[in-house]
Short mmCIF file of C-alpha atoms in Angstrom, two decimals:
data_model
loop_
_atom_site.label_atom_id
_atom_site.label_comp_id
_atom_site.label_asym_id
_atom_site.label_seq_id
_atom_site.Cartn_x
_atom_site.Cartn_y
_atom_site.Cartn_z
CA ASN Q 1125 64.92 -111.39 17.56
CA ALA Q 1126 67.98 -109.77 17.28
CA GLY Q 1127 66.84 -106.09 17.86
CA VAL Q 1128 69.73 -103.37 17.86
CA THR Q 1129 73.10 -104.94 17.65
CA GLN Q 1130 76.28 -103.18 18.28
CA THR Q 1131 79.90 -104.01 17.71
CA PRO Q 1132 82.41 -104.07 19.41
CA LYS Q 1133 81.38 -104.24 23.05
CA PHE Q 1134 84.72 -102.91 24.28
CA GLN Q 1135 87.53 -101.03 22.34
CA VAL Q 1136 90.70 -99.34 23.24
CA LEU Q 1137 92.23 -96.64 21.18
CA LYS Q 1138 95.36 -94.49 21.10
CA THR Q 1139 94.94 -90.66 20.84
CA GLY Q 1140 94.72 -89.84 17.08
CA GLN Q 1141 93.50 -93.35 16.18
CA SER Q 1142 90.31 -93.41 14.07
CA MET Q 1143 87.60 -96.25 14.27
CA THR Q 1144 84.01 -96.82 13.39
CA LEU Q 1145 81.25 -98.42 15.87
CA GLN Q 1146 78.82 -100.56 14.13
CA CYS Q 1147 75.07 -100.54 14.99
CA ALA Q 1148 72.32 -102.61 13.01
CA GLN Q 1149 68.62 -103.32 13.70
CA ASP Q 1150 66.39 -105.70 12.22
CA MET Q 1151 62.95 -104.03 12.89
CA ASN Q 1152 62.59 -101.70 10.07
CA HIS Q 1153 63.10 -98.48 12.14
CA GLU Q 1154 63.15 -95.44 10.38
CA TYR Q 1155 64.85 -93.65 13.26
CA MET Q 1156 68.42 -94.49 14.29
CA SER Q 1157 70.49 -92.36 16.78
CA TRP Q 1158 73.64 -92.54 18.81
CA TYR Q 1159 74.21 -91.48 22.47
CA ARG Q 1160 77.11 -91.36 24.59
CA GLN Q 1161 76.78 -91.96 28.33
CA ASP Q 1162 79.25 -90.63 30.97
CA PRO Q 1163 78.76 -90.48 34.77
CA GLY Q 1164 77.03 -87.63 35.82
CA MET Q 1165 75.95 -86.46 32.47
CA GLY Q 1166 73.17 -89.00 31.52
CA LEU Q 1167 72.63 -89.83 27.86
CA ARG Q 1168 73.67 -87.32 25.33
CA LEU Q 1169 72.47 -87.18 21.67
CA ILE Q 1170 75.24 -87.16 19.20
CA HIS Q 1171 73.67 -87.83 16.05
CA TYR Q 1172 70.46 -89.27 14.53
CA SER Q 1173 68.74 -90.46 11.06
CA VAL Q 1174 65.25 -90.30 10.20
CA GLY Q 1175 66.03 -92.64 7.28
CA ALA Q 1176 68.28 -93.64 4.60
CA GLY Q 1177 70.65 -91.05 3.26
CA ILE Q 1178 69.36 -88.34 5.84
CA THR Q 1179 71.72 -87.44 9.07
CA ASP Q 1180 71.51 -84.74 11.24
CA GLN Q 1181 73.47 -83.59 14.45
CA GLY Q 1182 72.55 -83.79 18.03
CA GLU Q 1183 73.58 -82.04 21.02
CA VAL Q 1184 77.43 -83.14 21.09
CA PRO Q 1185 78.22 -84.00 17.19
CA ASN Q 1186 81.84 -82.57 17.36
CA GLY Q 1187 84.39 -85.36 16.46
CA TYR Q 1188 81.92 -87.82 15.09
CA ASN Q 1189 80.77 -88.78 11.57
CA VAL Q 1190 77.66 -90.81 10.58
CA SER Q 1191 76.11 -92.08 7.34
CA ARG Q 1192 72.80 -94.02 6.79
CA SER Q 1193 73.25 -95.86 3.45
CA THR Q 1194 70.38 -98.43 4.40
CA THR Q 1195 67.76 -98.68 6.74
CA GLU Q 1196 69.42 -101.23 8.87
CA ASP Q 1197 72.89 -99.73 9.36
CA PHE Q 1198 74.01 -96.62 11.13
CA PRO Q 1199 77.80 -96.46 11.63
CA LEU Q 1200 79.43 -93.86 14.03
CA ARG Q 1201 83.03 -92.98 12.92
CA LEU Q 1202 85.60 -91.23 15.20
CA LEU Q 1203 87.99 -89.43 13.08
CA SER Q 1204 90.63 -88.66 15.51
CA ALA Q 1205 90.10 -90.16 18.89
CA ALA Q 1206 90.74 -87.92 21.99
CA PRO Q 1207 90.55 -89.06 25.61
CA SER Q 1208 87.42 -86.76 26.13
CA GLN Q 1209 85.80 -89.50 23.69
CA THR Q 1210 86.02 -92.03 26.22
CA SER Q 1211 82.50 -93.18 27.18
CA VAL Q 1212 79.98 -95.69 26.60
CA TYR Q 1213 78.15 -95.43 23.50
CA PHE Q 1214 74.68 -96.66 22.65
CA CYS Q 1215 72.81 -96.74 19.56
CA ALA Q 1216 68.86 -96.65 19.63
CA SER Q 1217 66.29 -97.00 16.95
CA SER Q 1218 62.32 -96.49 16.80
CA TYR Q 1219 59.71 -95.98 14.67
CA LEU Q 1220 59.04 -92.57 13.49
CA GLN Q 1221 55.35 -92.64 14.01
CA GLY Q 1222 55.18 -95.47 16.63
CA ALA Q 1223 52.21 -95.18 18.91
CA SER Q 1224 54.29 -96.12 21.86
CA GLY Q 1225 57.44 -93.87 21.03
CA GLU Q 1226 59.52 -96.77 22.36
CA LEU Q 1227 63.25 -96.33 21.69
CA PHE Q 1228 65.20 -99.57 21.20
CA PHE Q 1229 68.65 -99.47 22.77
CA GLY Q 1230 71.63 -101.67 21.76
CA GLU Q 1231 74.14 -103.26 24.44
CA GLY Q 1232 76.42 -100.16 24.47
CA SER Q 1233 79.94 -99.92 23.25
CA ARG Q 1234 82.53 -99.30 25.84
CA LEU Q 1235 85.13 -96.90 24.52
CA THR Q 1236 88.44 -96.07 26.10
CA VAL Q 1237 90.98 -93.53 24.44
CA LEU Q 1238 94.27 -93.43 26.03
CA SER K 137 68.22 -74.24 27.42
CA GLN K 138 66.21 -77.03 28.48
CA LYS K 139 67.19 -78.74 31.60
CA ILE K 140 66.19 -82.27 32.93
CA GLU K 141 66.57 -82.95 36.75
CA GLN K 142 66.60 -86.32 38.31
CA ASN K 143 67.52 -86.77 41.90
CA SER K 144 71.35 -88.00 41.55
CA GLU K 145 71.27 -89.52 44.91
CA ALA K 146 70.42 -93.39 45.19
CA LEU K 147 67.01 -93.85 46.61
CA ASN K 148 67.10 -96.92 49.23
CA ILE K 149 63.74 -98.31 50.37
CA GLN K 150 62.49 -101.41 51.93
CA GLU K 151 60.86 -104.33 49.95
CA GLY K 152 57.40 -104.22 49.71
CA LYS K 153 57.31 -100.33 49.98
CA THR K 154 56.29 -97.75 47.28
CA ALA K 155 59.32 -96.08 45.50
CA THR K 156 58.64 -92.90 44.02
CA LEU K 157 61.14 -91.11 41.85
CA THR K 158 60.97 -87.61 40.40
CA CYS K 159 61.69 -85.74 37.11
CA ASN K 160 61.45 -82.24 36.74
CA TYR K 161 62.26 -80.23 33.65
CA THR K 162 62.75 -76.56 32.71
CA ASN K 163 62.66 -74.18 29.83
CA TYR K 164 60.67 -76.86 27.71
CA SER K 165 57.15 -78.11 27.14
CA PRO K 166 57.12 -81.55 26.13
CA ALA K 167 54.15 -83.43 24.51
CA TYR K 168 55.46 -87.01 25.78
CA LEU K 169 57.42 -87.99 28.75
CA GLN K 170 58.85 -91.41 28.76
CA TRP K 171 60.44 -93.43 31.56
CA TYR K 172 63.36 -96.16 30.97
CA ARG K 173 65.20 -98.52 33.25
CA GLN K 174 68.87 -99.21 32.98
CA ASP K 175 70.76 -102.03 34.63
CA PRO K 176 74.52 -102.09 35.05
CA GLY K 177 76.22 -102.51 31.93
CA ARG K 178 73.23 -102.63 29.66
CA GLY K 179 71.21 -100.73 27.55
CA PRO K 180 67.92 -98.76 28.77
CA VAL K 181 64.79 -100.36 28.48
CA PHE K 182 61.46 -98.89 27.55
CA LEU K 183 59.02 -98.96 30.38
CA LEU K 184 56.20 -96.36 29.91
CA LEU K 185 55.10 -93.40 27.79
CA ILE K 186 52.71 -90.60 29.14
CA ARG K 187 51.28 -87.84 26.99
CA GLU K 188 50.69 -84.39 27.99
CA ASN K 189 46.75 -84.72 28.21
CA GLU K 190 47.06 -87.81 30.12
CA LYS K 191 47.43 -87.18 33.84
CA GLU K 192 48.38 -90.58 34.84
CA LYS K 193 49.21 -94.06 33.19
CA ARG K 194 49.67 -97.60 34.74
CA LYS K 195 51.38 -100.62 33.84
CA GLU K 196 51.18 -103.57 36.42
CA ARG K 197 52.91 -102.26 39.34
CA LEU K 198 54.13 -98.97 37.77
CA LYS K 199 52.39 -95.72 37.75
CA VAL K 200 53.34 -92.55 36.05
CA THR K 201 51.90 -89.02 36.53
CA PHE K 202 52.69 -85.93 34.37
CA ASP K 203 51.81 -82.50 35.65
CA THR K 204 52.43 -80.00 32.79
CA THR K 205 51.90 -76.94 34.97
CA LEU K 206 54.48 -78.00 37.80
CA LYS K 207 56.79 -79.32 34.80
CA GLN K 208 57.07 -82.62 36.78
CA SER K 209 56.72 -86.40 36.46
CA LEU K 210 56.58 -88.74 39.10
CA PHE K 211 57.34 -92.64 38.65
CA HIS K 212 55.93 -94.86 41.29
CA ILE K 213 56.76 -98.57 41.79
CA THR K 214 54.51 -100.18 44.18
CA ALA K 215 54.99 -103.31 46.11
CA SER K 216 58.75 -102.88 45.07
CA GLN K 217 61.06 -105.93 45.13
CA PRO K 218 64.70 -106.09 44.98
CA ALA K 219 64.51 -107.09 41.27
CA ASP K 220 63.38 -103.73 40.70
CA SER K 221 66.87 -102.22 41.78
CA ALA K 222 68.08 -100.36 38.67
CA THR K 223 68.48 -96.74 37.40
CA TYR K 224 65.64 -95.19 36.07
CA LEU K 225 65.76 -92.48 33.50
CA CYS K 226 63.11 -90.01 32.08
CA ALA K 227 62.68 -88.51 28.75
CA PRO K 228 60.54 -85.54 27.89
CA SER K 229 60.22 -85.00 24.29
CA LYS K 230 58.25 -83.23 21.66
CA ASN K 231 58.12 -86.27 19.41
CA ALA K 232 57.31 -89.75 20.79
CA GLY K 233 60.55 -91.99 20.36
CA ASN K 234 62.51 -89.43 18.37
CA MET K 235 65.66 -87.04 19.51
CA LEU K 236 64.90 -87.73 23.15
CA THR K 237 66.77 -85.85 25.69
CA PHE K 238 67.42 -87.96 29.06
CA GLY K 239 67.83 -86.86 32.70
CA GLY K 240 70.84 -88.36 34.63
CA GLY K 241 68.80 -91.01 36.28
CA THR K 242 68.04 -91.90 39.76
CA ARG K 243 69.36 -95.29 41.13
CA LEU K 244 66.79 -97.34 42.94
CA MET K 245 67.91 -99.88 45.52
CA VAL K 246 65.20 -102.10 46.88
CA LYS K 247 66.49 -103.95 50.11
CA PRO K 248 65.00 -107.33 51.21
#
């Protein structure tokens, strides 16, 4: 099983460039989310979605856009990259009413903004 | 605002001993508390979920307690092994699996 797949694994951008981090899951999960992880800050929620066509902001949404046109995909767009967006980004998904509450994570995308 | 605290200093223990990690939270009344393991360069992996009406939960060598009065969860690994070395993250939440807020994690090092 593929689980949660993120691409690219590594990316270097220049300030002001835009890019999209891709996330796909094959578990038919309703819930998908994006986190960023910085040293000493832990995982912080950027955006999340509870189903196709529904998205909402998390703790640190500024500078990022998301859309959810299908159940499987949840891309994260950086509109104009800034050095403060240098981080490791994780996509995660789960069932909305899952008994275990398990959140499945991708392997991460490491982004450096110069 | 809600705050989740885990010991940011690494915990070093000898193989075979019991490791105990702490998760404290404030300004929050979660219904669930989850623990995840994260290895370097990898995404977090779910270990256990405990509900507010459960005092203790076990899974193989793992044991989690949840004290809603103290606003604290303890995570124990008994008979620890070098393979248990990783960072452990706690995540209290209102909804199981959704909109999780994570603590900063505690790094565990088990020495042979």
